[in-house]
Backbone as CSV, one residue per row, in Angstrom:
resi,resn,N_x,N_y,N_z,CA_x,CA_y,CA_z,C_x,C_y,C_z
1,MET,107.769,71.936,92.440,107.249,70.857,91.598,106.107,70.192,92.328
2,VAL,104.979,70.017,91.639,103.806,69.410,92.229,103.895,67.906,92.073
3,THR,103.818,67.203,93.172,103.917,65.751,93.110,102.647,65.068,93.584
4,GLY,101.731,65.790,94.130,100.493,65.180,94.598,99.314,66.036,94.222
5,GLN,98.216,65.433,93.902,97.021,66.162,93.506,95.798,65.494,94.095
6,VAL,94.959,66.267,94.768,93.739,65.740,95.373,92.579,66.543,94.849
7,LYS,91.568,65.896,94.361,90.396,66.606,93.858,89.327,66.641,94.933
8,ALA,88.778,67.826,95.156,87.687,67.976,96.118,86.639,68.854,95.483
9,GLY,85.580,68.249,94.937,84.581,69.049,94.240,85.220,69.725,93.044
10,ARG,85.184,71.040,93.055,85.774,71.815,91.976,87.094,72.446,92.390
11,VAL,87.689,71.913,93.405,88.939,72.468,93.915,90.056,71.461,93.721
12,LEU,91.170,71.908,93.169,92.333,71.060,93.016,93.344,71.451,94.074
13,LEU,93.792,70.494,94.867,94.726,70.757,95.945,96.096,70.247,95.561
14,PHE,97.112,71.065,95.794,98.473,70.684,95.490,99.260,70.632,96.778
15,LEU,99.648,69.430,97.175,100.319,69.216,98.445,101.769,68.839,98.189
16,PRO,102.736,69.659,98.633,104.149,69.358,98.404,104.578,68.131,99.183
17,PRO,105.557,67.383,98.664,106.037,66.192,99.384,106.679,66.574,100.700
18,LYS,106.488,65.732,101.715,106.991,66.034,103.052,108.506,66.159,103.058
19,ARG,109.179,65.308,102.316,110.637,65.330,102.322,111.168,66.650,101.781
20,ALA,110.559,67.160,100.700,111.020,68.422,100.131,110.781,69.570,101.088
21,THR,109.661,69.526,101.813,109.352,70.597,102.760,110.410,70.676,103.849
22,ILE,110.853,69.550,104.360,111.859,69.536,105.424,113.182,70.108,104.908
23,ARG,113.536,69.754,103.704,114.806,70.238,103.150,114.779,71.755,102.949
24,ILE,113.689,72.274,102.428,113.596,73.711,102.197,113.575,74.465,103.515
25,ARG,112.887,73.900,104.511,112.802,74.572,105.810,114.196,74.741,106.415
26,HIS,115.014,73.750,106.302,116.363,73.836,106.855,117.164,74.912,106.135
27,LYS,116.984,75.029,104.841,117.703,76.029,104.069,117.282,77.432,104.462
28,ARG,115.971,77.647,104.654,115.474,78.981,104.954,115.834,79.423,106.373
29,ARG,116.022,78.475,107.266,116.208,78.818,108.676,117.404,79.731,108.875
30,THR,118.473,79.530,108.110,119.677,80.318,108.293,119.629,81.628,107.529
31,LEU,118.620,81.787,106.637,118.568,82.975,105.800,117.551,83.996,106.289
32,MET,116.444,83.534,106.858,115.367,84.431,107.222,115.731,85.305,108.418
33,ALA,115.507,86.611,108.258,115.656,87.506,109.398,114.541,87.239,110.409
34,SER,113.364,86.853,109.919,112.277,86.463,110.810,112.634,85.157,111.493
35,PRO,112.189,84.959,112.731,112.475,83.693,113.423,111.643,82.522,112.905
36,PHE,110.782,82.761,111.926,109.903,81.714,111.422,110.338,81.278,110.028
37,PRO,110.176,79.992,109.718,110.626,79.481,108.417,109.751,79.914,107.257
38,GLY,108.512,80.324,107.549,107.592,80.731,106.499,107.049,82.124,106.759
39,MET,105.731,82.243,106.809,105.095,83.512,107.094,105.252,83.862,108.569
40,ASP,105.472,85.137,108.861,105.593,85.604,110.236,104.210,86.016,110.732
41,PRO,103.614,85.301,111.707,102.255,85.624,112.148,102.136,86.983,112.827
42,TYR,103.255,87.547,113.258,103.208,88.854,113.922,102.977,90.001,112.944
43,LEU,103.097,89.752,111.661,102.864,90.798,110.663,101.389,91.138,110.509
44,GLU,100.495,90.344,111.070,99.067,90.616,110.942,98.614,91.795,111.792
45,GLY,99.469,92.360,112.577,99.109,93.484,113.428,99.257,94.820,112.731
46,GLU,99.783,95.781,113.463,99.839,97.156,112.970,100.790,97.344,111.792
47,MET,101.683,96.392,111.529,102.632,96.524,110.437,102.089,95.974,109.120
48,TRP,100.875,95.432,109.126,100.411,94.750,107.923,100.341,95.656,106.703
49,GLN,99.765,96.844,106.848,99.585,97.720,105.682,100.922,98.039,105.029
50,GLU,101.922,98.301,105.838,103.245,98.604,105.290,103.837,97.362,104.626
51,PHE,103.700,96.213,105.278,104.220,94.969,104.710,103.511,94.624,103.413
52,HIS,102.213,94.820,103.356,101.423,94.514,102.160,101.982,95.239,100.938
53,GLU,102.268,96.511,101.084,102.781,97.289,99.958,104.205,96.877,99.602
54,THR,105.005,96.576,100.606,106.379,96.129,100.344,106.382,94.773,99.643
55,LEU,105.469,93.881,100.041,105.389,92.565,99.415,104.955,92.669,97.959
56,ALA,103.997,93.524,97.664,103.568,93.710,96.274,104.739,94.175,95.404
57,SER,105.527,95.088,95.935,106.697,95.569,95.195,107.731,94.476,95.020
58,ALA,107.925,93.645,96.066,108.898,92.556,95.982,108.481,91.511,94.951
59,ILE,107.183,91.246,94.865,106.688,90.299,93.869,106.937,90.828,92.466
60,ARG,106.663,92.099,92.249,106.924,92.680,90.928,108.408,92.606,90.585
61,THR,109.262,92.950,91.543,110.702,92.927,91.305,111.183,91.528,90.937
62,GLN,110.627,90.513,91.603,111.034,89.132,91.317,110.563,88.676,89.935
63,LEU,109.368,89.089,89.531,108.795,88.604,88.277,109.344,89.312,87.034
64,MET,109.695,90.577,87.161,110.029,91.373,85.987,111.105,90.754,85.087
65,PRO,112.215,90.213,85.620,113.225,89.632,84.726,112.696,88.469,83.888
66,HIS,111.639,87.801,84.349,111.070,86.667,83.618,109.994,87.109,82.630
67,LEU,109.575,88.350,82.701,108.462,88.829,81.884,108.899,89.616,80.646
68,THR,109.978,90.346,80.754,110.411,91.191,79.652,110.949,90.344,78.502
69,PRO,110.789,90.792,77.256,110.217,92.079,76.854,108.722,92.043,76.532
70,LYS,108.111,90.853,76.554,106.728,90.722,76.083,105.716,91.229,77.093
71,TYR,106.026,91.086,78.397,105.074,91.451,79.440,105.683,92.473,80.393
72,VAL,104.805,93.072,81.185,105.246,94.007,82.218,104.391,93.794,83.461
73,ALA,104.990,93.946,84.629,104.270,93.852,85.904,104.100,95.260,86.468
74,LEU,102.865,95.645,86.713,102.548,96.984,87.205,101.848,96.893,88.558
75,LEU,102.098,97.880,89.408,101.400,97.972,90.689,100.142,98.811,90.506
76,ALA,99.009,98.255,90.868,97.732,98.952,90.741,97.175,99.213,92.137
77,LYS,96.844,100.458,92.411,96.317,100.826,93.728,94.846,101.194,93.611
78,ARG,94.056,100.635,94.495,92.664,101.017,94.617,92.371,101.259,96.092
79,TYR,91.227,101.869,96.367,90.887,102.221,97.745,89.573,101.539,98.140
80,VAL,89.578,100.988,99.350,88.412,100.288,99.883,87.975,100.986,101.159
81,LEU,86.673,101.244,101.288,86.158,101.870,102.497,86.192,100.874,103.650
82,ASP,86.684,101.332,104.789,86.809,100.462,105.950,86.456,101.238,107.198
83,ARG,86.081,100.495,108.246,85.871,101.084,109.567,87.006,100.608,110.455
84,PRO,88.088,101.361,110.546,89.233,100.912,111.340,88.980,101.053,112.823
85,ALA,89.934,100.538,113.602,89.835,100.686,115.051,89.886,102.160,115.416
86,LEU,89.031,102.572,116.323,89.002,103.958,116.750,90.100,104.196,117.768
87,SER,90.884,105.241,117.545,92.088,105.426,118.344,91.904,106.425,119.485
88,ILE,90.680,106.835,119.758,90.457,107.811,120.818,90.799,107.189,122.166
89,GLU,91.765,107.767,122.851,92.220,107.298,124.148,92.588,105.814,124.114
90,ALA,93.080,105.348,122.972,93.454,103.935,122.849,94.870,103.720,123.333
91,VAL,95.123,102.561,123.909,96.469,102.181,124.327,97.217,101.686,123.100
92,PRO,98.463,102.155,122.823,99.170,101.770,121.612,99.278,100.271,121.391
93,SER,99.339,99.478,122.457,99.551,98.044,122.300,98.253,97.262,122.109
94,GLU,97.100,97.951,122.050,95.850,97.234,121.887,95.773,96.562,120.527
95,ARG,95.010,95.467,120.446,94.865,94.726,119.207,94.094,95.545,118.178
96,VAL,94.311,95.214,116.918,93.573,95.859,115.853,92.198,95.216,115.770
97,ILE,91.137,95.999,115.983,89.781,95.492,115.934,88.949,96.410,115.050
98,TYR,87.779,95.940,114.690,86.917,96.703,113.807,85.534,96.829,114.447
99,PRO,85.371,97.752,115.419,84.097,97.858,116.116,83.070,98.641,115.314
100,ASP,81.773,98.379,115.579,80.711,99.197,115.010,80.508,100.448,115.864
101,VAL,80.484,100.270,117.174,80.391,101.399,118.100,81.371,101.153,119.224
102,HIS,82.107,102.174,119.603,83.125,102.035,120.634,82.754,102.929,121.808
103,VAL,82.671,102.371,123.006,82.316,103.133,124.203,83.593,103.542,124.911
104,VAL,83.725,104.825,125.216,84.916,105.331,125.877,84.511,106.171,127.077
105,ALA,85.482,106.431,127.942,85.229,107.305,129.079,85.040,108.729,128.569
106,PRO,84.029,109.455,129.056,83.813,110.818,128.577,85.021,111.696,128.853
107,PRO,85.510,112.440,127.850,86.648,113.324,128.076,86.264,114.496,128.971
108,ARG,87.262,115.044,129.611,87.005,116.214,130.448,86.828,117.431,129.545
109,ALA,85.623,117.962,129.537,85.325,119.104,128.674,84.820,120.253,129.527
110,ALA,84.988,121.433,128.987,84.512,122.618,129.685,82.993,122.570,129.755
111,PRO,82.393,123.030,130.868,80.926,123.012,130.980,80.287,123.900,129.932
112,ILE,79.075,123.497,129.502,78.363,124.280,128.497,77.888,125.570,129.151
113,SER,78.241,126.669,128.521,77.858,127.979,129.086,76.490,128.383,128.564
114,THR,75.718,129.042,129.402,74.402,129.557,129.021,74.341,131.025,129.410
115,PRO,73.489,131.763,128.743,73.374,133.178,129.104,73.059,133.341,130.580
116,SER,73.636,134.373,131.196,73.496,134.570,132.635,72.066,134.887,133.052
117,ASN,71.278,135.413,132.105,69.912,135.778,132.476,68.908,134.647,132.219
118,VAL,69.422,133.457,131.850,68.525,132.319,131.592,68.918,131.181,132.527
119,ASP,67.945,130.709,133.294,68.192,129.610,134.219,67.763,128.298,133.549
120,VAL,68.739,127.547,133.004,68.430,126.316,132.272,69.164,125.158,132.929
121,ALA,68.434,124.087,133.199,69.043,122.879,133.754,69.418,121.944,132.601
122,VAL,70.718,121.650,132.436,71.204,120.786,131.349,71.505,119.409,131.915
123,ALA,70.870,118.409,131.348,71.068,117.040,131.820,72.433,116.514,131.375
124,GLU,73.060,115.760,132.249,74.334,115.137,131.918,74.090,113.841,131.135
125,PRO,74.859,113.590,130.087,74.669,112.341,129.331,75.071,111.133,130.167
126,ALA,74.374,110.024,129.941,74.686,108.804,130.686,76.000,108.190,130.226
127,VAL,76.268,108.322,128.963,77.493,107.765,128.411,77.801,108.495,127.113
128,GLU,79.044,108.518,126.729,79.436,109.135,125.462,80.028,108.066,124.563
129,VAL,79.509,107.977,123.337,79.965,106.966,122.383,80.530,107.645,121.155
130,VAL,81.263,106.883,120.378,81.876,107.385,119.153,81.165,106.779,117.963
131,SER,80.724,107.594,117.045,80.054,107.096,115.846,81.066,106.406,114.934
132,PRO,80.647,105.326,114.265,81.566,104.641,113.346,81.937,105.549,112.179
133,MET,83.211,105.655,111.905,83.713,106.467,110.805,84.392,105.555,109.792
134,THR,84.326,105.926,108.554,84.977,105.148,107.504,86.175,105.908,106.967
135,GLU,87.127,105.151,106.459,88.258,105.761,105.786,88.644,104.906,104.596
136,GLU,89.305,105.501,103.631,89.733,104.769,102.453,91.077,104.105,102.730
137,VAL,91.115,102.786,102.601,92.336,102.018,102.833,92.937,101.641,101.481
138,PRO,94.192,101.993,101.204,94.804,101.625,99.925,95.115,100.134,99.867
139,VAL,94.837,99.518,98.731,95.124,98.102,98.505,95.877,97.982,97.180
140,LEU,97.041,97.336,97.229,97.859,97.167,96.034,97.676,95.792,95.425
141,SER,97.596,95.735,94.104,97.601,94.495,93.349,98.747,94.545,92.351
142,VAL,99.149,93.378,91.857,100.165,93.303,90.812,99.468,92.862,89.529
143,GLU,99.545,93.690,88.518,98.933,93.392,87.228,100.018,93.016,86.224
144,ILE,99.847,91.876,85.571,100.746,91.478,84.490,100.017,91.739,83.179
145,ARG,100.585,92.593,82.372,99.973,92.983,81.098,100.932,92.707,79.956
146,ASP,100.351,92.407,78.795,101.200,92.286,77.620,101.507,93.684,77.092
147,VAL,102.724,93.898,76.699,103.185,95.231,76.321,102.496,95.718,75.047
148,ALA,102.294,94.845,74.103,101.754,95.262,72.808,100.334,95.805,72.916
149,GLY,99.454,95.077,73.602,98.054,95.493,73.651,97.599,96.013,74.996
150,ARG,98.484,96.046,76.003,98.152,96.471,77.372,97.053,95.608,77.991
151,ARG,96.874,94.409,77.480,95.837,93.519,77.987,96.215,93.002,79.362
152,LEU,95.239,92.957,80.272,95.466,92.388,81.601,95.488,90.868,81.476
153,VAL,96.654,90.280,81.646,96.835,88.837,81.479,96.618,88.110,82.798
154,THR,97.263,88.577,83.860,97.174,87.932,85.173,97.055,89.000,86.250
155,LEU,96.135,88.796,87.154,95.968,89.696,88.297,96.402,88.955,89.555
156,ILE,97.344,89.550,90.292,97.824,88.965,91.547,97.289,89.807,92.694
157,GLU,96.420,89.200,93.490,95.812,89.888,94.625,96.444,89.382,95.926
158,ILE,96.902,90.308,96.758,97.401,89.987,98.094,96.326,90.444,99.076
159,LEU,95.641,89.490,99.681,94.505,89.849,100.518,94.950,90.606,101.766
160,SER,94.144,91.594,102.142,94.373,92.400,103.341,93.199,92.217,104.298
161,PRO,93.337,92.640,105.552,92.200,92.536,106.482,90.935,93.195,105.947
162,VAL,91.085,94.302,105.224,89.913,94.994,104.695,89.192,94.145,103.657
163,ASN,89.897,93.200,103.006,89.274,92.304,102.033,88.544,91.136,102.690
164,LYS,88.707,90.966,104.006,88.273,89.732,104.639,87.228,89.917,105.730
165,HIS,86.599,91.080,105.774,85.530,91.284,106.753,84.578,92.357,106.254
166,GLY,83.338,92.267,106.685,82.351,93.312,106.466,82.156,93.723,105.019
167,GLU,81.969,95.045,104.836,81.724,95.583,103.508,82.913,95.360,102.576
168,GLY,84.125,95.393,103.127,85.304,95.164,102.299,85.323,93.771,101.710
169,TRP,84.877,92.780,102.510,84.801,91.401,102.017,83.765,91.287,100.903
170,ARG,82.600,91.912,101.068,81.566,91.843,100.045,82.016,92.545,98.767
171,GLU,82.704,93.660,98.934,83.208,94.382,97.755,84.235,93.541,97.006
172,TYR,85.119,92.878,97.761,86.140,92.060,97.113,85.513,90.852,96.427
173,ASP,84.505,90.243,97.038,83.861,89.078,96.444,83.207,89.443,95.112
174,LEU,82.555,90.606,95.040,81.956,91.056,93.786,83.029,91.344,92.740
175,ARG,84.115,91.966,93.162,85.220,92.235,92.245,85.795,90.925,91.718
176,ARG,85.921,89.934,92.580,86.450,88.636,92.184,85.544,87.967,91.150
177,ILE,84.233,88.029,91.364,83.291,87.448,90.415,83.435,88.099,89.048
178,ASP,83.619,89.412,89.030,83.794,90.115,87.761,85.055,89.651,87.036
179,ILE,86.142,89.460,87.785,87.397,89.002,87.177,87.228,87.605,86.594
180,LEU,86.517,86.741,87.303,86.341,85.359,86.852,85.519,85.259,85.570
181,LYS,84.817,86.319,85.225,84.047,86.333,83.982,84.898,86.724,82.777
182,THR,86.136,87.112,83.010,87.004,87.582,81.938,88.070,86.534,81.609
183,ALA,88.826,86.793,80.558,89.935,85.922,80.162,91.219,86.370,80.846
184,THR,91.148,86.545,82.169,92.286,86.972,82.977,92.560,85.925,84.045
185,HIS,93.792,85.492,84.166,94.165,84.586,85.247,94.106,85.343,86.573
186,LEU,93.705,84.662,87.635,93.611,85.294,88.954,94.412,84.480,89.968
187,LEU,95.441,85.106,90.531,96.259,84.494,91.578,96.019,85.266,92.868
188,GLU,95.489,84.572,93.892,95.153,85.211,95.162,96.041,84.653,96.264
189,ILE,96.667,85.542,97.004,97.605,85.167,98.057,97.018,85.605,99.389
190,ASP,96.668,84.649,100.223,96.050,84.932,101.520,97.024,84.535,102.625
191,LEU,97.764,85.521,103.132,98.736,85.289,104.188,98.226,85.801,105.533
192,LEU,96.911,85.769,105.690,96.269,86.205,106.925,95.487,85.046,107.526
193,ARG,95.642,84.825,108.830,94.875,83.784,109.501,93.467,84.263,109.824
194,GLN,93.274,85.559,109.923,91.994,86.123,110.303,91.064,86.264,109.109
195,GLY,89.780,86.415,109.391,88.809,86.804,108.381,88.262,85.675,107.526
196,GLN,87.436,86.069,106.551,86.785,85.134,105.645,87.787,84.500,104.685
197,ARG,87.459,83.301,104.228,88.239,82.628,103.200,87.518,82.738,101.857
198,ILE,88.270,82.530,100.785,87.691,82.533,99.460,86.615,81.454,99.374
199,GLN,85.468,81.803,98.790,84.359,80.869,98.681,84.585,79.916,97.512
200,LEU,84.686,78.615,97.815,84.904,77.591,96.803,83.966,76.421,97.045
201,VAL,83.756,75.624,95.997,82.977,74.396,96.126,83.948,73.263,96.457
202,GLY,83.754,72.622,97.585,84.681,71.591,98.015,85.379,72.002,99.300
203,GLU,85.635,71.044,100.143,86.249,71.315,101.448,87.764,71.341,101.328
204,LEU,88.372,72.377,101.892,89.827,72.489,101.895,90.400,71.947,103.199
205,PRO,91.594,71.407,103.171,92.231,70.993,104.426,92.538,72.206,105.279
206,PRO,92.461,72.076,106.602,92.749,73.227,107.467,94.187,73.684,107.297
207,ALA,94.385,74.986,107.252,95.724,75.561,107.096,95.693,76.994,107.594
208,SER,96.863,77.533,107.852,96.961,78.930,108.296,96.829,79.891,107.127
209,TYR,97.354,79.504,105.976,97.389,80.377,104.808,97.026,79.572,103.566
210,TYR,96.606,80.305,102.518,96.243,79.651,101.263,96.685,80.523,100.089
211,VAL,96.987,79.850,98.984,97.190,80.516,97.709,96.225,79.871,96.719
212,TYR,95.518,80.705,95.950,94.525,80.222,95.005,94.906,80.689,93.596
213,LEU,94.789,79.796,92.633,95.059,80.152,91.243,93.908,79.701,90.366
214,SER,93.272,80.657,89.708,92.200,80.372,88.761,92.701,80.721,87.365
215,ARG,92.991,79.689,86.580,93.393,79.890,85.180,92.117,80.045,84.352
216,TRP,92.085,81.058,83.515,90.823,81.345,82.846,90.395,80.207,81.913
217,GLN,91.352,79.449,81.336,90.983,78.364,80.432,90.369,77.170,81.186
218,ARG,90.600,77.083,82.513,90.188,75.906,83.277,89.047,76.193,84.248
219,ARG,88.456,77.347,84.168,87.344,77.641,85.075,86.168,76.716,84.786
220,PRO,85.493,76.283,85.866,85.466,76.813,87.233,86.475,76.196,88.194
221,PHE,87.438,75.413,87.717,88.394,74.777,88.619,89.400,75.785,89.156
222,THR,89.775,75.599,90.413,90.737,76.479,91.080,91.814,75.618,91.732
223,GLN,93.058,75.966,91.501,94.172,75.286,92.157,94.436,75.964,93.500
224,VAL,94.658,75.156,94.523,94.813,75.695,95.881,96.048,75.099,96.535
225,TRP,96.828,75.957,97.179,97.976,75.537,97.976,97.697,75.876,99.440
226,PRO,97.339,74.902,100.273,97.212,75.162,101.718,98.607,75.199,102.346
227,ILE,98.826,76.131,103.263,100.161,76.343,103.827,100.074,76.364,105.349
228,SER,100.873,75.554,105.979,100.936,75.522,107.436,101.774,76.686,107.959
229,LEU,101.461,77.094,109.188,102.257,78.120,109.853,103.712,77.699,109.980
230,ARG,103.958,76.392,110.045,105.288,75.893,110.363,106.151,75.597,109.137
231,GLU,105.644,75.810,107.937,106.411,75.479,106.742,106.669,76.714,105.884
232,PRO,107.705,76.664,105.041,107.990,77.785,104.145,106.863,77.999,103.146
233,LEU,106.753,79.215,102.680,105.784,79.507,101.633,106.239,78.860,100.329
234,PRO,105.301,78.431,99.488,105.671,77.688,98.284,106.073,78.606,97.128
235,THR,106.633,77.982,96.110,106.828,78.622,94.820,105.644,78.230,93.954
236,VAL,104.906,79.215,93.468,103.676,78.953,92.725,103.813,79.468,91.295
237,PRO,103.054,78.886,90.359,103.139,79.327,88.967,102.324,80.586,88.711
238,VAL,102.839,81.431,87.828,102.115,82.608,87.361,101.875,82.409,85.862
239,PRO,100.641,82.125,85.451,100.376,81.839,84.041,100.391,83.094,83.181
240,LEU,100.753,82.895,81.923,100.784,83.974,80.944,99.889,83.588,79.765
241,LEU,100.062,84.247,78.640,99.295,83.908,77.451,99.899,82.679,76.780
242,PRO,99.065,81.797,76.212,99.612,80.664,75.473,100.303,81.169,74.193
243,PRO,101.406,80.545,73.801,101.985,79.307,74.329,103.088,79.559,75.352
244,ASP,103.168,80.742,75.946,104.241,81.058,76.878,104.095,80.241,78.160
245,PRO,105.196,79.716,78.701,105.129,78.900,79.921,104.867,79.761,81.151
246,ASP,104.461,79.096,82.229,104.262,79.787,83.507,105.586,80.351,84.004
247,VAL,105.467,81.417,84.780,106.620,82.017,85.444,106.559,81.637,86.921
248,PRO,107.653,81.162,87.530,107.613,80.797,88.951,107.657,82.027,89.851
249,LEU,106.859,81.992,90.899,106.865,83.045,91.918,107.220,82.400,93.250
250,ASP,108.398,82.683,93.749,108.867,82.155,95.029,108.378,83.089,96.131
251,LEU,107.294,82.710,96.773,106.709,83.569,97.802,107.615,83.720,99.015
252,GLN,108.337,82.653,99.363,109.234,82.759,100.509,110.356,83.748,100.230
253,ALA,110.883,83.730,99.006,111.923,84.687,98.638,111.383,86.106,98.650
254,ALA,110.120,86.285,98.274,109.517,87.617,98.282,109.394,88.145,99.709
255,VAL,108.955,87.283,100.639,108.871,87.699,102.045,110.262,87.975,102.595
256,GLN,111.215,87.139,102.236,112.605,87.347,102.663,113.115,88.709,102.204
257,ALA,112.798,89.077,100.951,113.232,90.365,100.416,112.641,91.522,101.226
258,CYS,111.404,91.365,101.701,110.781,92.408,102.525,111.519,92.579,103.844
259,PHE,111.869,91.454,104.484,112.613,91.532,105.742,114.011,92.110,105.511
260,ASP,114.644,91.737,104.409,115.967,92.271,104.106,115.932,93.778,103.910
261,LEU,114.863,94.260,103.283,114.760,95.687,102.974,114.400,96.521,104.197
262,VAL,113.408,96.076,104.961,112.860,96.886,106.049,113.376,96.466,107.421
263,GLY,113.584,95.148,107.615,113.963,94.663,108.931,112.779,94.628,109.881
264,TYR,111.703,93.986,109.459,110.487,93.950,110.281,110.722,93.311,111.640
265,GLU,111.703,92.406,111.719,111.947,91.750,112.997,112.301,92.751,114.097
266,ARG,112.788,93.936,113.715,113.121,94.969,114.700,111.889,95.740,115.165
267,LEU,110.781,95.599,114.432,109.586,96.398,114.702,108.451,95.600,115.312
268,LEU,108.544,94.284,115.271,107.465,93.433,115.766,107.662,93.100,117.245
269,ASN,106.567,92.995,117.969,106.609,92.726,119.407,106.565,91.225,119.648
270,TYR,107.718,90.579,119.588,107.793,89.137,119.778,107.631,88.727,121.245
271,ALA,107.623,89.691,122.149,107.442,89.364,123.560,105.988,89.018,123.872
272,ASP,105.082,89.457,123.018,103.657,89.214,123.216,103.204,88.059,122.325
273,SER,101.950,87.667,122.452,101.375,86.662,121.560,101.095,87.291,120.198
274,PRO,101.029,86.502,119.121,100.703,87.050,117.807,99.321,87.689,117.799
275,PRO,99.050,88.584,116.870,97.715,89.174,116.759,96.657,88.094,116.553
276,PRO,95.388,88.406,116.878,94.312,87.419,116.727,94.166,86.969,115.275
277,PRO,93.576,85.775,115.084,92.989,84.885,116.088,94.039,84.127,116.889
278,ALA,93.647,83.710,118.089,94.580,83.015,118.970,95.035,81.702,118.350
279,LEU,96.284,81.377,118.558,96.835,80.121,118.060,96.357,78.953,118.911
280,GLY,96.314,77.769,118.313,96.055,76.569,119.079,97.212,76.285,120.019
281,GLU,96.992,75.396,120.953,97.998,75.128,121.985,99.323,74.657,121.389
282,GLU,99.271,73.758,120.422,100.506,73.225,119.844,101.232,74.285,119.027
283,ASP,100.500,75.061,118.224,101.135,76.113,117.436,101.703,77.208,118.335
284,ALA,100.994,77.539,119.415,101.484,78.551,120.342,102.798,78.107,120.982
285,ALA,102.874,76.826,121.354,104.113,76.304,121.933,105.239,76.311,120.898
286,TRP,104.900,75.984,119.656,105.904,75.995,118.585,106.433,77.408,118.355
287,VAL,105.531,78.401,118.333,105.940,79.799,118.163,106.880,80.217,119.288
288,ALA,106.526,79.872,120.520,107.370,80.230,121.663,108.750,79.589,121.552
289,ASP,108.805,78.348,121.114,110.090,77.666,120.942,110.938,78.349,119.868
290,ARG,110.300,78.735,118.769,111.031,79.415,117.691,111.609,80.744,118.178
291,LEU,110.832,81.481,118.944,111.283,82.785,119.430,112.419,82.641,120.429
292,ARG,112.346,81.637,121.276,113.431,81.415,122.229,114.698,80.966,121.506
293,ALA,114.548,80.094,120.518,115.707,79.611,119.777,116.392,80.736,119.007
294,ALA,115.602,81.717,118.573,116.155,82.844,117.826,116.636,83.964,118.737
295,GLY,116.442,83.817,120.040,116.908,84.827,120.983,115.962,85.985,121.213
296,TRP,114.711,85.855,120.746,113.754,86.939,120.932,112.999,86.827,122.253
297,ARG,113.086,85.671,122.902,112.469,85.490,124.216,113.426,84.719,125.102
298,GLU,113.303,84.962,126.400,114.082,84.196,127.362,113.337,82.920,127.720
299,ALA,114.084,81.894,128.037,113.471,80.640,128.448,112.736,80.851,129.761
300,PRO,111.531,80.256,129.931,110.794,80.418,131.192,111.558,79.802,132.344
301,ALA,111.347,80.374,133.524,112.011,79.844,134.720,111.583,78.412,134.975
302,LYS,112.440,77.650,135.586,112.159,76.238,135.852,110.914,76.101,136.719
303,GLY,110.014,75.232,136.259,108.774,75.007,136.994,107.659,75.934,136.584
304,GLN,107.955,76.889,135.666,106.934,77.818,135.196,106.591,77.483,133.758
305,HIS,105.341,77.733,133.382,104.888,77.512,132.013,104.618,78.860,131.390
306,GLU,105.147,79.030,130.203,104.930,80.304,129.505,103.506,80.374,129.000
307,LYS,102.875,81.477,129.238,101.493,81.674,128.797,101.495,82.349,127.459
308,GLU,100.813,81.758,126.485,100.731,82.321,125.137,99.394,82.985,124.930
């Protein structure tokens, strides 16, 4: 339930009451397999692509009972060209980065052979580099369509790293502009601390994550939910065709369903710091406290400070 509204330019901000946030956080603490009450910042690493697809499926599963028989939620897959981290002689624990050119130690290769009757001096290269290569990265969206006419009513986008940097960001921005020109609601879920943010008129309060809702009848206004790293994810409305009411989407329950299904807590490296960008000092200390309380880290020795 929205109890506060702040207007900033063309952006509407919905800030949940502090008292309700504390109550929900206590409830989630005993249920979440993740040691965090809301989004798990460690999912931004190598597990993101798998989590992204699982989350899209969980959102569809949650919405379907509220949509039938008039509507249906479908998973739509498209491919975006990306330049991923080059894995040549890479250490498995290295961070996920997106280099333009990557310099590596020259591999040991057999010497170039030349005909025995030709005396040719072959110069040794000063360095060996890897050319940037592109690959198609799958991106899942949730489409809500009316059954009778197959009309796209609401598009739910879960942003990925490929949507938030370089050519992928520009491609997504153009796609977003095209959607905003149609009579389709657009719900964007940004559970990544890294990369570009959605371009809006008006300053948003600083937050780790954001959810954006553009109702086609109210454009150019956009509803925004800023979300702290330390709080549960909100329940947000999913609009349908008038006069049908909005359908609630409990994002925290959707993330919980992903952990219940896969058990990501068994696959994430909680002994290390979260993937970039680096956390601020207070958030880093909070993360360390959460991990120790959940038994994923040992308490630092007396007189020592844990480095995040």
